[in-house]
Amino acid sequence: MVMTISEKVLARASGRERVEAGEYVVGKIDLAMIHDLTGPLTLNVLKEVGYDKPWDPDRVAIILDHQVPANSTVTAALQKQLRDYARKYGLKNYHDLGRQGVCHQILAESYVKPGMLVVGADSHTCSLGALGAFATGIGSTEMAAVFLTGELWFRVPESIKFDLKGRLGKGVSAKDVILNIIGRVGVDGALYCAAEFTGEGVERLSVDGRLTVCNMAIEMGGKTGIINPDRRTLEYTGVKSAPLRSDPDANYLKVVEVDLDEIEPQVAMPHSVDNVKPVSDAGGVRADQVFIGSCTNGRLEDLKAAAGILEGKKVNPNTRLIVIPASQKIYLEAERRGYIKTFVEAGGVVCNPNCGPCLGGHMGILADDETCVSTSNRNFMGRMGSTSSKVYLVSPETAAATAIEGRLADPRKYMGG
Amino acid sequence: MDVNGRGKVWLFGDDIDTDVILPGKYLVLTDPNEMAKHALEGLVEGFSKKIAKGDIIVAGKNFGCGSSREHAPLALKYAGVGAVVARSFSRIFFRNAINIGLPAVISEDARDVLREGEVISIDLKGGYIQRRNGEKLPVGGYPQFLLEILNDGGLLQNLKKRVKKEKRK
C-alpha cells in the first residue's frame, strides 16, 4: 500500500503498518518544544494538574526567543519560570541567553532528524518538515498533555503536492516561491493538509531555502510543510539514511504545479498573506522600517543575499533597517564573513538573535500609520504594533533593495552580471 | 459543564486571525481575565464589555488562522463567548478551543443564514443549531474523545481525571 511521507511518519510514530488520510492516530512524540510566550501557560497547566515532570527530559526542548533579553519585569518573570523548570529537571535541551535563537532554527540546527514526529507550541513548527520530519504546531494545554504522556492524537492529513519546476531567476529566492504559492491558493488553500513540496525546483533549493518554504505552510492553513529527504538533508542533519519518503504513486488531494522560471520578486500586501503581487506592480510603497530576520528569513543564506545588495551602499535616511540573525551560530558566521560589518556600515542595526519585531513584542514595534517591509511571515492587522501600521512581506533581497531606496524596490536591478 | 450553548449571534467575516483576536503585545499576560479585556479589540471596540455571557460568534471560513497562541480562544472564552461557529477553522485554533473548553462548531450555512443579534441555541449531541423560528441548521459532529474533553470542560480537567484514575490503579 502506497503512502505519503506524512502518512509514513505518523504510521511509524503510532506503531502501525500503515495509516491513511482521515484516520485518527495516537503518535509517540520524538521532540516537544516550548518557548517563552507559550511555555509558561504549559507549565501553569502542569502545575494545576499537580504533576509536572516531563515524560522524557531528553525529548523536551525549551528555547527563549520571543522577547530576549527580557524587556520588562513581566517577560523576565516568564523567562525565570522556564529557567527554574529547566534546572529542576536538568533539561539539557534548554536554550537561554548565549545559546539562544529563533526556536525553529535551533531545532533545525541541533535536534530534528528526518522521520521524526515533532510538536512545538508555536505555529511555525511546520518549518521543520523541510528536514523530512512531520512537524506541527500545537497549543499550550495540549503541550502539557504531551509533557505528561509523550503522546498526542492526530488526524492523518491529506497531502497536497506542490511540484516545483524550472529555475529561479537572479534576485528571486525561496521566499518569493512560497509567497507566490500562497497568493495562488489563498490563506486556507492547504487547510488541515500536509503541503508536500517536490520536484527539481526543491532539489535545487538549499536547506535554508527549504526551511523558508515550509515555514510558511501554516500561512495557507497547512498542518505542516514537508520535503522528502535527499543528499542535502542527510548532510545537514548528519544522519546516514532517511528511509521515510513518499511513494511515487502515493495519494494526493491535488497537485499544484509551480513554474519557477515565471516567478518575479513577490510582496504580500497588508493585511493578508495571500494578498500577493509582483513587487514591480506594487508601486513604491514607503518603508519607514525594514526588517530582515525571523524564522522565515534570518538564516545565513538570507543574510548573505541582503549583504550582497547592501555592500558599499547606504540605508535611505528615511528608513530604519533592523537585521536579526536567527541563531547565535548564524550570527557568528555572518560576523566572520563580514555581513554584520556590511549591515552596520550601511547604517543598519543588528540585534541579538530572537524573534524581533515580527509579532510586535520587541525590538522595532511600529507607531500609528507606520509601514514595515519585512522578511517575516505575517502581515495581519496590528501584527507589528499599532493597528493602523502596515506590514509588507518580501524576500531578503527585496528588503535590502528597499532599505537602500526607502521605498519598496525590485532587487533585480542590484544584481551584478 | 454543559456543552450546549444558547446566546446572541455576533457575525464576523472570513479569515479572522489570531492577531486580531488577541494582539501579540498581550501574549505576556497569563491571567485569562486580563486577556479577555482585549479580545477582538481591533475589530469591535470594547467587545469584551459589549457581549453578554454565552453569546456566540458566527464567522466565515478559516477562523483563528495564524498563531498557535492559546491566548486567543482563552480571551474569547473569558470575555464570555459561549461558542464559535464558523464555516471552517484553522486547525490549531480548533484544537486549542476544544482543549480549553470553548466549543468550536463547524457549520456550512450559519454565516449566510443567521442574523446579527438573533438568539440561537446549539445542540452538539444532536448536531444542530436551532433558531427561534424553529429552523435547524446541521453542524459537524465531534469524535467521541473530543466530546468527552468538551464535556469535562477542557483538556486540563480531562487530564486531572485521567491522572486521578492512574493514581487509583
XYZ file of C-alpha atoms in Angstrom:
586
model
C 0.000 0.000 0.000
C 1.464 3.335 -1.019
C 1.818 6.205 1.443
C 2.983 9.819 1.531
C 5.929 10.754 3.744
C 3.458 12.326 6.210
C 1.494 9.077 6.434
C 4.706 7.083 6.857
C 5.971 9.200 9.741
C 2.603 9.071 11.505
C 2.382 5.301 10.912
C 5.829 4.769 12.389
C 5.106 7.018 15.387
C 1.816 5.273 16.117
C 3.226 1.767 15.729
C 1.141 0.945 12.680
C 1.992 -0.819 9.443
C 0.096 1.786 7.513
C -2.268 4.698 8.013
C -4.240 6.777 5.572
C -5.568 10.308 5.415
C -8.650 10.882 7.562
C -7.777 8.308 10.254
C -7.183 9.320 13.863
C -3.971 8.001 15.398
C -2.109 8.447 18.671
C 1.539 9.169 17.930
C 4.590 8.934 20.181
C 6.334 12.304 20.165
C 10.059 12.381 19.330
C 10.573 16.039 20.246
C 8.423 18.652 22.004
C 9.322 22.360 22.125
C 8.053 25.319 24.141
C 9.229 28.943 24.167
C 8.965 31.984 26.402
C 5.443 33.023 25.379
C 3.599 29.724 25.084
C 5.700 27.721 27.575
C 4.575 29.436 30.787
C 0.942 28.533 30.017
C 2.015 24.901 29.611
C 3.816 24.956 32.954
C 0.783 26.578 34.609
C -1.425 23.752 33.342
C 1.057 21.156 34.632
C 1.093 22.907 37.996
C -2.658 22.704 38.180
C -2.629 19.019 37.241
C -0.237 18.545 40.154
C 2.475 16.665 38.292
C 4.992 18.471 36.105
C 7.833 16.086 35.287
C 8.307 15.659 31.523
C 7.832 12.098 30.273
C 11.327 12.096 28.808
C 13.536 15.092 29.677
C 15.760 14.418 26.649
C 12.851 14.842 24.247
C 11.868 18.263 25.561
C 13.399 21.494 24.256
C 12.873 24.886 25.887
C 14.044 27.870 23.863
C 13.884 31.522 24.874
C 13.387 33.509 21.683
C 10.441 35.862 21.614
C 11.483 38.667 23.923
C 15.112 38.116 24.873
C 16.887 39.574 26.691
C 13.786 40.256 28.797
C 12.340 43.706 28.121
C 10.056 44.080 31.147
C 9.542 42.644 34.608
C 6.657 40.631 33.160
C 8.748 38.897 30.476
C 11.600 38.494 32.965
C 9.265 36.573 35.252
C 8.029 34.328 32.404
C 11.619 33.520 31.437
C 12.576 32.832 35.041
C 9.687 30.381 35.270
C 11.088 28.392 32.317
C 14.656 28.641 33.624
C 13.633 27.295 37.027
C 11.746 24.429 35.399
C 14.697 23.523 33.177
C 17.007 23.480 36.205
C 14.589 21.474 38.309
C 14.646 18.619 35.796
C 18.184 19.193 34.487
C 16.963 19.652 30.918
C 19.958 19.624 28.609
C 17.993 20.938 25.620
C 17.473 24.303 27.281
C 18.476 27.420 25.357
C 18.878 30.546 27.443
C 20.847 33.683 26.537
C 24.088 32.790 24.797
C 22.671 29.566 23.308
C 19.519 31.192 22.012
C 17.989 31.802 18.641
C 14.611 31.598 16.981
C 13.236 28.284 18.249
C 12.683 26.655 14.840
C 16.199 27.476 13.734
C 17.653 25.998 16.943
C 15.558 22.853 16.411
C 16.846 22.588 12.826
C 20.477 23.111 13.817
C 20.527 20.801 16.794
C 17.685 18.334 17.141
C 15.421 17.484 14.227
C 16.230 14.472 12.034
C 14.304 13.015 9.076
C 11.340 10.828 10.035
C 10.807 12.356 13.488
C 7.402 13.394 14.834
C 7.870 16.893 16.242
C 5.405 19.165 18.030
C 6.058 22.728 19.114
C 3.927 25.243 20.964
C 4.365 27.616 18.057
C 2.573 27.649 14.727
C 5.746 27.857 12.647
C 6.912 24.463 13.881
C 5.854 23.349 10.385
C 9.240 24.744 9.211
C 10.971 21.564 10.354
C 9.214 19.491 7.719
C 11.969 20.834 5.475
C 14.180 18.160 7.055
C 11.786 15.300 6.291
C 10.185 15.291 9.744
C 6.457 15.590 10.428
C 6.384 18.772 12.470
C 3.363 20.757 13.550
C 2.268 23.490 15.952
C 0.023 22.831 18.942
C -1.358 24.863 21.849
C -0.044 25.189 25.376
C -2.585 22.947 27.104
C -2.050 20.185 24.558
C 1.654 20.555 25.145
C 1.031 19.898 28.835
C -0.639 16.631 27.818
C 2.411 15.797 25.693
C 4.774 16.567 28.604
C 2.770 14.179 30.781
C 2.224 11.324 28.354
C 4.669 11.688 25.452
C 1.754 11.138 23.081
C -0.758 13.140 21.094
C -3.722 12.420 18.841
C -3.545 13.375 15.193
C -5.921 13.220 12.302
C -3.772 11.929 9.441
C -3.862 14.809 6.968
C -4.496 14.694 3.254
C -1.452 15.871 1.315
C -1.246 18.471 -1.418
C 1.709 18.141 -3.767
C 3.401 21.342 -4.885
C 5.552 20.356 -7.833
C 8.311 22.930 -8.396
C 9.726 23.013 -11.918
C 12.346 25.145 -13.622
C 14.902 27.531 -12.169
C 14.687 30.725 -10.153
C 15.934 33.878 -11.849
C 18.512 36.240 -10.353
C 17.228 38.205 -7.364
C 14.394 35.719 -6.796
C 14.533 33.304 -3.851
C 12.650 30.742 -1.766
C 10.512 33.437 -0.095
C 9.201 34.571 -3.465
C 8.259 30.963 -4.259
C 6.185 30.461 -1.121
C 4.570 33.918 -1.368
C 3.645 33.151 -4.960
C 2.117 29.813 -3.922
C 0.093 31.342 -1.059
C -1.102 34.102 -3.390
C -2.396 31.426 -5.745
C -4.065 29.044 -3.283
C -5.165 31.513 -0.564
C -4.765 31.622 3.210
C -6.854 28.462 3.584
C -5.596 26.790 0.413
C -3.981 23.929 2.338
C -6.281 23.915 5.381
C -5.682 20.803 7.571
C -3.382 19.372 4.854
C 0.273 18.495 4.635
C 1.862 20.717 1.992
C 4.459 18.499 0.328
C 6.974 20.306 -1.867
C 8.645 18.209 -4.550
C 10.330 18.400 -7.901
C 13.601 19.552 -9.401
C 12.989 23.063 -8.068
C 13.029 21.750 -4.498
C 16.089 19.579 -5.102
C 17.983 22.683 -6.138
C 16.946 24.637 -3.031
C 19.414 24.763 -0.135
C 18.209 23.581 3.277
C 17.967 27.267 4.290
C 15.601 27.888 1.377
C 13.579 24.749 2.115
C 13.088 25.906 5.713
C 11.742 29.221 4.342
C 9.256 27.429 2.092
C 7.994 25.007 4.760
C 7.894 27.784 7.377
C 5.004 29.467 5.612
C 2.876 26.343 5.011
C 0.847 27.477 8.040
C 0.014 30.723 6.227
C -2.113 28.686 3.819
C -3.621 26.688 6.683
C -1.260 23.708 6.349
C -0.733 21.267 9.197
C 2.851 21.011 8.077
C 5.097 21.723 5.140
C 7.214 18.714 4.262
C 10.020 17.789 1.883
C 11.318 14.306 1.116
C 14.869 13.980 2.455
C 17.725 13.853 -0.044
C 21.507 14.158 -0.033
C 21.368 17.769 1.235
C 19.077 16.755 4.109
C 21.415 13.946 5.175
C 24.375 16.281 5.069
C 22.594 18.976 7.091
C 21.216 16.650 9.753
C 24.259 14.384 9.923
C 22.361 11.121 9.554
C 23.363 8.293 7.216
C 19.973 7.362 5.840
C 16.402 8.594 5.755
C 14.164 5.779 4.611
C 10.793 7.506 5.050
C 9.902 9.094 1.724
C 6.681 9.394 -0.257
C 5.965 6.512 -2.593
C 5.937 7.644 -6.231
C 2.229 6.878 -6.674
C 1.038 7.997 -3.212
C -2.362 9.703 -2.948
C -2.645 13.468 -3.088
C -5.714 15.644 -2.657
C -4.388 17.685 -5.556
C -1.218 18.628 -7.369
C -0.239 22.265 -7.874
C 2.424 22.951 -10.477
C 4.747 25.847 -9.881
C 6.975 27.141 -12.660
C 9.966 28.806 -11.007
C 11.083 30.499 -14.232
C 7.945 32.646 -14.170
C 8.272 33.952 -10.608
C 9.328 37.566 -10.088
C 10.113 39.139 -6.706
C 6.827 38.994 -4.753
C 5.212 41.063 -1.997
C 2.283 40.207 0.308
C 0.397 43.465 0.815
C -1.473 44.296 4.049
C -3.329 42.708 5.813
C -3.400 39.202 4.418
C -0.596 36.828 3.445
C -2.421 35.854 0.234
C -2.673 39.465 -0.939
C 0.353 38.838 -3.155
C 1.580 40.638 -6.258
C 4.888 41.124 -8.073
C 6.994 43.886 -6.490
C 7.098 45.516 -9.929
C 3.295 46.015 -9.769
C 3.068 47.147 -6.153
C 4.097 50.776 -6.537
C 6.864 52.293 -4.463
C 5.317 51.822 -1.045
C 7.058 53.944 1.630
C 9.198 51.918 4.067
C 9.599 53.531 7.498
C 11.267 50.339 8.670
C 12.847 47.314 7.016
C 13.216 44.077 8.990
C 15.476 41.239 7.836
C 15.233 38.211 10.122
C 12.708 35.825 11.792
C 12.168 32.067 11.493
C 11.314 32.697 7.840
C 14.394 34.574 6.651
C 17.023 35.014 9.363
C 19.386 32.323 8.065
C 22.895 32.631 6.649
C 21.771 32.435 3.026
C 19.297 35.274 3.689
C 21.908 37.473 5.353
C 24.323 36.721 2.522
C 21.785 37.802 -0.089
C 20.941 41.012 1.781
C 24.591 41.856 2.472
C 25.421 41.295 -1.201
C 22.985 44.045 -2.124
C 23.839 46.418 0.731
C 27.628 46.104 0.340
C 29.056 49.604 -0.128
C 25.558 51.177 -0.114
C 23.699 53.286 2.449
C 20.306 52.792 4.048
C 17.924 55.553 2.976
C 17.816 58.309 5.621
C 14.013 57.958 5.865
C 14.244 54.238 6.662
C 15.359 52.233 9.684
C 16.991 48.872 8.895
C 16.859 46.134 11.554
C 18.740 42.877 10.907
C 18.388 39.919 13.272
C 20.247 36.643 12.641
C 18.091 33.645 13.585
C 20.642 31.965 15.865
C 23.936 32.561 17.654
C 25.603 30.175 15.196
C 24.367 32.202 12.221
C 25.286 35.479 13.948
C 28.859 34.322 14.447
C 29.251 33.008 10.921
C 27.738 36.210 9.466
C 30.251 38.151 11.530
C 33.147 36.011 10.222
C 32.033 36.535 6.661
C 31.731 40.298 7.069
C 27.941 40.549 6.613
C 27.419 42.151 10.018
C 30.005 44.817 9.173
C 28.232 45.463 5.859
C 24.887 45.999 7.608
C 26.328 48.329 10.231
C 28.388 50.312 7.718
C 25.283 50.716 5.565
C 23.526 52.313 8.531
C 21.532 49.325 9.743
C 21.108 47.959 13.261
C 21.986 44.339 14.061
C 20.252 42.859 17.125
C 20.925 39.660 19.053
C 19.184 36.519 17.747
C 15.484 36.496 18.695
C 12.087 36.902 17.013
C 12.482 40.692 16.938
C 9.595 42.878 15.780
C 7.841 40.047 13.845
C 4.970 39.752 16.290
C 5.009 43.228 17.731
C 6.516 42.359 21.099
C 10.083 43.572 20.971
C 12.799 45.473 19.050
C 11.116 47.554 16.377
C 7.430 47.989 17.177
C 5.544 50.258 14.749
C 3.785 53.523 15.589
C 0.429 54.611 14.134
C 0.382 54.630 10.312
C 3.994 53.418 10.004
C 4.998 50.821 7.435
C 7.485 47.972 7.618
C 8.806 45.986 4.667
C 9.685 42.715 6.336
C 11.088 39.265 5.624
C 8.868 37.753 8.350
C 5.737 35.694 7.771
C 2.597 37.586 8.830
C 1.133 40.938 7.870
C -2.098 40.766 9.880
C -3.624 43.996 11.128
C -1.634 45.228 14.122
C 0.860 42.359 13.873
C 3.944 44.539 14.388
C 2.440 47.195 16.646
C -0.228 49.843 16.093
C -3.439 48.610 14.438
C -3.030 51.369 11.838
C 0.512 50.264 10.912
C 1.145 48.151 7.811
C 3.449 45.208 7.106
C 4.600 44.125 3.621
C 6.163 40.662 3.347
C 9.103 40.195 0.979
C 12.353 38.263 0.380
C 15.682 39.340 1.946
C 16.783 40.571 -1.489
C 13.746 42.826 -1.857
C 14.095 44.002 1.762
C 17.716 45.018 1.159
C 16.887 46.911 -2.049
C 14.006 48.597 -0.206
C 16.308 49.690 2.617
C 18.507 51.461 0.078
C 15.658 53.235 -1.715
C 13.354 53.883 1.256
C 10.525 52.532 -0.885
C 9.523 49.025 -1.896
C 12.077 48.172 -4.578
C 12.733 45.390 -7.080
C 16.105 43.828 -6.165
C 16.899 42.639 -9.682
C 18.457 45.935 -10.630
C 21.074 45.398 -7.910
C 22.111 42.029 -9.334
C 25.505 42.205 -10.988
C 26.418 40.382 -14.197
C -20.127 21.756 32.035
C -22.987 21.877 29.591
C -21.530 21.988 26.105
C -24.804 23.092 24.620
C -24.810 26.865 24.235
C -27.533 29.463 23.888
C -26.851 33.071 23.119
C -26.947 36.081 20.859
C -25.205 35.969 17.479
C -22.198 38.186 16.651
C -21.328 37.994 12.950
C -17.746 38.120 11.671
C -16.190 37.606 8.234
C -13.639 35.193 6.744
C -10.058 34.565 7.916
C -10.363 36.194 11.356
C -6.758 35.788 12.518
C -5.283 35.225 15.967
C -3.535 38.625 15.964
C -6.915 40.309 15.651
C -8.473 38.015 18.268
C -5.640 38.871 20.683
C -2.677 41.017 19.529
C 0.877 39.823 20.174
C 1.588 42.556 22.698
C -0.797 40.851 25.142
C 0.882 37.428 24.977
C 2.856 38.275 28.101
C -0.427 38.056 30.034
C -1.098 34.813 31.871
C -4.414 35.748 33.531
C -7.250 34.890 31.101
C -9.456 37.596 32.614
C -6.864 40.190 31.619
C -6.568 38.691 28.102
C -10.369 38.878 27.804
C -10.359 42.671 28.128
C -8.549 42.905 24.773
C -10.427 40.238 22.822
C -11.146 41.356 19.242
C -10.499 44.978 20.247
C -9.066 45.824 16.810
C -12.360 44.889 15.112
C -15.036 45.784 17.695
C -14.076 48.439 20.181
C -14.967 47.354 23.714
C -16.056 43.878 22.513
C -15.488 42.315 25.927
C -17.808 44.854 27.566
C -20.453 44.683 24.874
C -21.036 40.951 24.847
C -23.235 39.026 27.247
C -22.163 35.716 28.749
C -22.953 32.893 26.382
C -23.062 34.990 23.200
C -21.994 33.139 20.076
C -19.527 34.209 17.411
C -20.637 33.192 13.914
C -17.942 33.587 11.263
C -16.952 32.572 7.762
C -14.065 30.381 6.678
C -10.664 29.787 8.332
C -11.492 31.296 11.741
C -8.451 31.623 14.019
C -5.814 31.427 11.308
C -2.251 32.320 12.237
C -0.507 31.754 15.510
C -0.713 28.797 17.911
C -1.450 31.158 20.802
C -3.925 29.562 23.161
C -4.365 33.080 24.465
C -6.769 33.677 21.541
C -9.516 31.186 22.468
C -8.864 31.909 26.178
C -9.517 35.622 25.610
C -12.796 34.824 23.837
C -13.922 32.323 26.462
C -13.207 34.605 29.416
C -14.819 37.550 27.618
C -17.973 35.453 27.786
C -18.143 33.854 24.354
C -20.110 30.612 24.684
C -19.158 29.078 21.340
C -17.633 29.931 17.990
C -19.472 28.748 14.889
C -17.597 29.001 11.583
C -17.604 27.566 8.088
C -14.089 26.281 8.800
C -11.377 26.734 11.422
C -7.623 26.880 11.320
C -6.558 23.572 12.822
C -4.535 24.863 15.779
C -7.310 27.237 16.875
C -9.823 24.385 16.571
C -7.759 22.111 18.823
C -6.950 24.905 21.287
C -10.587 25.960 21.606
C -11.733 22.438 22.439
C -8.799 21.926 24.786
C -9.760 24.969 26.844
C -13.456 24.053 26.760
C -14.720 26.519 24.163
C -16.916 24.718 21.606
C -15.696 25.353 18.040
C -18.583 24.338 15.824
C -18.430 23.835 12.062
C -21.473 24.911 10.062
C -21.580 25.374 6.319
C -24.636 27.637 6.359
C -24.725 29.538 9.659
C -22.801 32.588 8.455
C -25.148 33.118 5.492
C -28.401 32.294 7.253
C -28.126 33.758 10.755
C -28.713 37.441 11.541
C -26.674 39.694 13.787
C -28.156 39.714 17.300
C -30.616 36.834 16.917
C -30.690 34.272 19.704
C -29.758 30.705 18.800
C -29.097 27.541 20.715
C -26.582 24.854 19.841
C -27.167 21.162 20.489
C -23.816 19.460 19.990
C -25.043 15.923 20.654
C -27.981 16.403 18.361
C -25.678 18.091 15.841
C -27.677 21.212 15.058
C -28.164 24.941 15.653
C -31.748 25.918 16.454
C -33.205 29.322 15.578
C -36.158 30.862 17.412
C -38.395 30.227 14.410
C -37.710 26.517 14.853
C -35.386 26.220 11.862
C -32.480 23.821 12.403
C -29.037 24.092 10.781
C -26.832 20.989 10.859
C -23.361 21.253 12.419
C -20.337 18.960 12.087
C -20.036 16.235 14.724
C -17.103 15.543 17.023
C -15.377 12.197 17.541
C -16.332 10.776 20.966
C -12.999 11.584 22.664
C -13.285 15.262 21.729
C -16.847 15.435 23.025
C -15.522 13.994 26.302
C -12.891 16.721 26.564
C -15.579 19.362 25.988
C -17.881 17.696 28.494
C -15.105 17.740 31.088
C -14.683 21.485 30.487
C -11.396 21.153 28.627
C -8.245 19.077 28.399
C -6.924 20.234 31.789
C -9.946 18.840 33.627
C -9.782 15.764 31.416
C -6.100 15.273 32.300
C -6.805 15.707 36.008
C -9.431 12.995 35.754
C -7.005 10.701 33.927
C -4.179 11.355 36.433
C -6.581 10.527 39.293
C -7.550 7.264 37.577
C -3.860 6.368 37.118
C -3.210 7.007 40.803
C -6.096 4.719 41.794
C -4.635 1.821 39.781
